[in-house]
Amino acid sequence: MAKESYIKKDSIDVLHVDDNNQMRTLFQDSLEQVDGAFTVTSVGDPVAVLDRLDTDIECIVSDYEMPTMNGLELLRAVSADRPDLPFILLTGKGSEEVASEAISAGLTDYFRKSDIAQQFPVLAQRIENVVEGERAEMSYRELFKLSRRGFRIKPSRDRSVYRR
């Protein structure tokens, strides 16, 4: 039986967190229409995210202002369990202080909600880039974990390969 590839070839699993139902619907519908590249699960309660961290989620996109837990608190809670999980914050109010604190906490990226309609293609591309980078990193780590003896590079005996 062939071993499964560690780089997923199918859609990117995104978890979207926002207490606003209209925003969840808009985000999910918009992202899922991008060439079938995304599968989006939306939740309204940030606390529910903590129960989903053992699933195949590859990126979290979260609102900042929510009643039970803000996006920065959620980022810290997620990072404690899955520090390499890409996390993108959406906020209705742009604050340099919040952005700085979030970046220090390990935030992947930061977008303003007011700009999201115009920047949706940029957001989709950013999600794709960070997830593909994380997939490659996981594949790289797994390659070395599976290789118990390491690698040995032997020089070629056919020196003609080096001639022009």
mmCIF file of C-alpha atoms in Angstrom:
data_model
loop_
_atom_site.group_PDB
_atom_site.id
_atom_site.type_symbol
_atom_site.label_atom_id
_atom_site.label_comp_id
_atom_site.label_asym_id
_atom_site.label_seq_id
_atom_site.Cartn_x
_atom_site.Cartn_y
_atom_site.Cartn_z
ATOM 1 C CA MET A 1 0.000 0.000 0.000
ATOM 2 C CA ALA A 2 1.432 3.373 -1.016
ATOM 3 C CA LYS A 3 2.070 5.954 1.671
ATOM 4 C CA GLU A 4 -0.120 9.062 1.476
ATOM 5 C CA SER A 5 1.587 12.232 0.318
ATOM 6 C CA TYR A 6 2.145 14.761 3.089
ATOM 7 C CA ILE A 7 1.342 17.671 0.808
ATOM 8 C CA LYS A 8 -2.426 17.828 0.410
ATOM 9 C CA LYS A 9 -3.551 18.372 -3.164
ATOM 10 C CA ASP A 10 -7.193 19.170 -2.431
ATOM 11 C CA SER A 11 -8.905 22.291 -1.126
ATOM 12 C CA ILE A 12 -7.678 24.368 1.787
ATOM 13 C CA ASP A 13 -9.678 23.933 5.008
ATOM 14 C CA VAL A 14 -10.401 27.362 6.495
ATOM 15 C CA LEU A 15 -12.188 28.029 9.770
ATOM 16 C CA HIS A 16 -13.882 31.441 9.814
ATOM 17 C CA VAL A 17 -14.879 32.934 13.169
ATOM 18 C CA ASP A 18 -17.270 35.871 13.382
ATOM 19 C CA ASP A 19 -20.217 36.616 15.644
ATOM 20 C CA ASN A 20 -21.996 38.380 12.745
ATOM 21 C CA ASN A 21 -24.068 35.866 10.765
ATOM 22 C CA GLN A 22 -24.145 38.038 7.616
ATOM 23 C CA MET A 23 -20.361 38.351 7.623
ATOM 24 C CA ARG A 24 -19.985 34.569 8.071
ATOM 25 C CA THR A 25 -22.274 33.930 5.093
ATOM 26 C CA LEU A 26 -20.558 36.538 2.908
ATOM 27 C CA PHE A 27 -17.091 35.247 3.769
ATOM 28 C CA GLN A 28 -17.964 31.583 3.256
ATOM 29 C CA ASP A 29 -19.784 32.151 -0.040
ATOM 30 C CA SER A 30 -17.050 34.419 -1.412
ATOM 31 C CA LEU A 31 -14.116 32.223 -0.458
ATOM 32 C CA GLU A 32 -15.711 28.989 -1.634
ATOM 33 C CA GLN A 33 -16.250 30.533 -5.086
ATOM 34 C CA VAL A 34 -12.507 30.979 -5.627
ATOM 35 C CA ASP A 35 -11.768 28.121 -8.054
ATOM 36 C CA GLY A 36 -12.920 25.479 -5.559
ATOM 37 C CA ALA A 37 -9.670 26.020 -3.714
ATOM 38 C CA PHE A 38 -11.273 26.448 -0.282
ATOM 39 C CA THR A 39 -13.568 24.590 2.062
ATOM 40 C CA VAL A 40 -14.885 26.987 4.687
ATOM 41 C CA THR A 41 -16.422 26.183 8.048
ATOM 42 C CA SER A 42 -17.913 29.177 9.829
ATOM 43 C CA VAL A 43 -18.596 29.473 13.540
ATOM 44 C CA GLY A 44 -20.060 32.329 15.549
ATOM 45 C CA ASP A 45 -18.512 31.511 18.903
ATOM 46 C CA PRO A 46 -14.727 31.724 19.272
ATOM 47 C CA VAL A 47 -14.801 29.276 22.174
ATOM 48 C CA ALA A 48 -16.079 26.616 19.727
ATOM 49 C CA VAL A 49 -12.820 26.969 17.772
ATOM 50 C CA LEU A 50 -10.843 25.441 20.628
ATOM 51 C CA ASP A 51 -12.846 22.209 20.268
ATOM 52 C CA ARG A 52 -11.982 22.012 16.547
ATOM 53 C CA LEU A 53 -8.207 22.330 16.737
ATOM 54 C CA ASP A 54 -7.688 18.582 16.359
ATOM 55 C CA THR A 55 -9.388 18.604 12.937
ATOM 56 C CA ASP A 56 -7.877 19.288 9.504
ATOM 57 C CA ILE A 57 -8.156 23.071 9.824
ATOM 58 C CA GLU A 58 -5.302 24.675 7.902
ATOM 59 C CA CYS A 59 -6.024 28.359 8.530
ATOM 60 C CA ILE A 60 -8.177 30.426 10.869
ATOM 61 C CA VAL A 61 -9.641 33.750 9.767
ATOM 62 C CA SER A 62 -11.161 35.525 12.756
ATOM 63 C CA ASP A 63 -12.999 38.706 13.550
ATOM 64 C CA TYR A 64 -11.388 40.815 16.263
ATOM 65 C CA GLU A 65 -14.394 42.096 18.251
ATOM 66 C CA MET A 66 -16.622 39.297 19.543
ATOM 67 C CA PRO A 67 -18.604 39.069 22.798
ATOM 68 C CA THR A 68 -17.085 36.021 24.509
ATOM 69 C CA MET A 69 -13.453 36.327 23.409
ATOM 70 C CA ASN A 70 -11.708 38.788 21.121
ATOM 71 C CA GLY A 71 -9.596 37.715 18.160
ATOM 72 C CA LEU A 72 -6.313 38.360 19.958
ATOM 73 C CA GLU A 73 -7.345 36.185 22.913
ATOM 74 C CA LEU A 74 -8.398 33.494 20.442
ATOM 75 C CA LEU A 75 -5.038 33.745 18.658
ATOM 76 C CA ARG A 76 -3.194 33.181 21.948
ATOM 77 C CA ALA A 77 -5.410 30.204 22.854
ATOM 78 C CA VAL A 78 -4.964 28.634 19.405
ATOM 79 C CA SER A 79 -1.197 29.263 19.405
ATOM 80 C CA ALA A 80 -0.836 27.438 22.724
ATOM 81 C CA ASP A 81 -2.142 24.258 21.067
ATOM 82 C CA ARG A 82 -1.151 24.733 17.402
ATOM 83 C CA PRO A 83 1.570 27.387 17.155
ATOM 84 C CA ASP A 84 2.153 26.849 13.408
ATOM 85 C CA LEU A 85 -1.500 27.207 12.384
ATOM 86 C CA PRO A 86 -1.876 30.289 10.159
ATOM 87 C CA PHE A 87 -4.151 32.873 11.783
ATOM 88 C CA ILE A 88 -5.539 35.944 9.984
ATOM 89 C CA LEU A 89 -7.366 38.672 11.858
ATOM 90 C CA LEU A 90 -10.194 40.778 10.412
ATOM 91 C CA THR A 91 -11.189 43.913 12.253
ATOM 92 C CA GLY A 92 -13.763 46.611 11.816
ATOM 93 C CA LYS A 93 -11.604 49.131 13.606
ATOM 94 C CA GLY A 94 -8.000 49.465 12.550
ATOM 95 C CA SER A 95 -5.763 50.026 15.521
ATOM 96 C CA GLU A 96 -1.984 50.188 15.321
ATOM 97 C CA GLU A 97 -1.819 48.961 18.901
ATOM 98 C CA VAL A 98 -3.988 45.885 18.210
ATOM 99 C CA ALA A 99 -2.062 45.106 15.019
ATOM 100 C CA SER A 100 1.285 45.394 16.790
ATOM 101 C CA GLU A 101 0.174 43.244 19.710
ATOM 102 C CA ALA A 102 -1.317 40.619 17.376
ATOM 103 C CA ILE A 103 1.828 40.421 15.246
ATOM 104 C CA SER A 104 3.900 39.971 18.407
ATOM 105 C CA ALA A 105 1.563 37.117 19.397
ATOM 106 C CA GLY A 106 2.232 35.295 16.108
ATOM 107 C CA LEU A 107 -0.460 36.654 13.803
ATOM 108 C CA THR A 108 -0.032 35.679 10.142
ATOM 109 C CA ASP A 109 -1.813 38.687 8.666
ATOM 110 C CA TYR A 110 -4.246 41.497 9.432
ATOM 111 C CA PHE A 111 -7.069 42.895 7.257
ATOM 112 C CA ARG A 112 -9.636 45.626 7.862
ATOM 113 C CA LYS A 113 -13.242 44.533 7.330
ATOM 114 C CA SER A 114 -14.080 47.806 5.619
ATOM 115 C CA ASP A 115 -11.561 46.971 2.874
ATOM 116 C CA ILE A 116 -12.370 43.271 2.594
ATOM 117 C CA ALA A 117 -14.663 43.514 -0.455
ATOM 118 C CA GLN A 118 -11.896 45.119 -2.512
ATOM 119 C CA GLN A 119 -9.166 43.023 -0.925
ATOM 120 C CA PHE A 120 -10.915 39.650 -1.055
ATOM 121 C CA PRO A 121 -8.691 38.339 -3.883
ATOM 122 C CA VAL A 122 -5.641 39.439 -1.857
ATOM 123 C CA LEU A 123 -6.990 37.690 1.253
ATOM 124 C CA ALA A 124 -7.697 34.492 -0.709
ATOM 125 C CA GLN A 125 -4.185 34.553 -2.196
ATOM 126 C CA ARG A 126 -2.644 35.191 1.223
ATOM 127 C CA ILE A 127 -4.494 32.224 2.725
ATOM 128 C CA GLU A 128 -3.378 30.014 -0.148
ATOM 129 C CA ASN A 129 0.262 31.134 0.153
ATOM 130 C CA VAL A 130 0.551 30.634 3.907
ATOM 131 C CA VAL A 131 -1.174 27.247 3.815
ATOM 132 C CA GLU A 132 0.956 25.983 0.924
ATOM 133 C CA GLY A 133 4.054 27.164 2.796
ATOM 134 C CA GLU A 134 2.923 25.349 5.938
ATOM 135 C CA ARG A 135 2.148 22.189 3.919
ATOM 136 C CA ALA A 136 5.640 22.269 2.419
ATOM 137 C CA GLU A 137 7.183 22.781 5.870
ATOM 138 C CA MET A 138 5.195 19.851 7.302
ATOM 139 C CA SER A 139 6.254 17.667 4.378
ATOM 140 C CA TYR A 140 9.877 18.657 4.901
ATOM 141 C CA ARG A 141 9.687 17.862 8.640
ATOM 142 C CA GLU A 142 7.971 14.535 7.951
ATOM 143 C CA LEU A 143 10.615 13.570 5.390
ATOM 144 C CA PHE A 144 13.372 13.935 7.953
ATOM 145 C CA LYS A 145 11.348 12.291 10.698
ATOM 146 C CA LEU A 146 10.783 9.231 8.493
ATOM 147 C CA SER A 147 14.402 9.041 7.463
ATOM 148 C CA ARG A 148 16.058 7.336 10.413
ATOM 149 C CA ARG A 149 19.432 6.887 8.788
ATOM 150 C CA GLY A 150 19.637 10.358 7.291
ATOM 151 C CA PHE A 151 20.872 11.107 3.809
ATOM 152 C CA ARG A 152 24.185 10.561 2.136
ATOM 153 C CA ILE A 153 25.173 12.380 -0.982
ATOM 154 C CA LYS A 154 27.633 10.484 -3.120
ATOM 155 C CA PRO A 155 29.683 12.177 -5.831
ATOM 156 C CA SER A 156 28.945 11.082 -9.350
ATOM 157 C CA ARG A 157 31.488 8.691 -10.904
ATOM 158 C CA ASP A 158 30.603 10.024 -14.310
ATOM 159 C CA ARG A 159 32.511 13.305 -14.384
ATOM 160 C CA SER A 160 31.102 14.143 -17.822
ATOM 161 C CA VAL A 161 28.013 15.500 -16.102
ATOM 162 C CA TYR A 162 30.084 18.442 -14.932
ATOM 163 C CA ARG A 163 31.524 19.303 -18.344
ATOM 164 C CA ARG A 164 30.016 21.820 -20.695
#
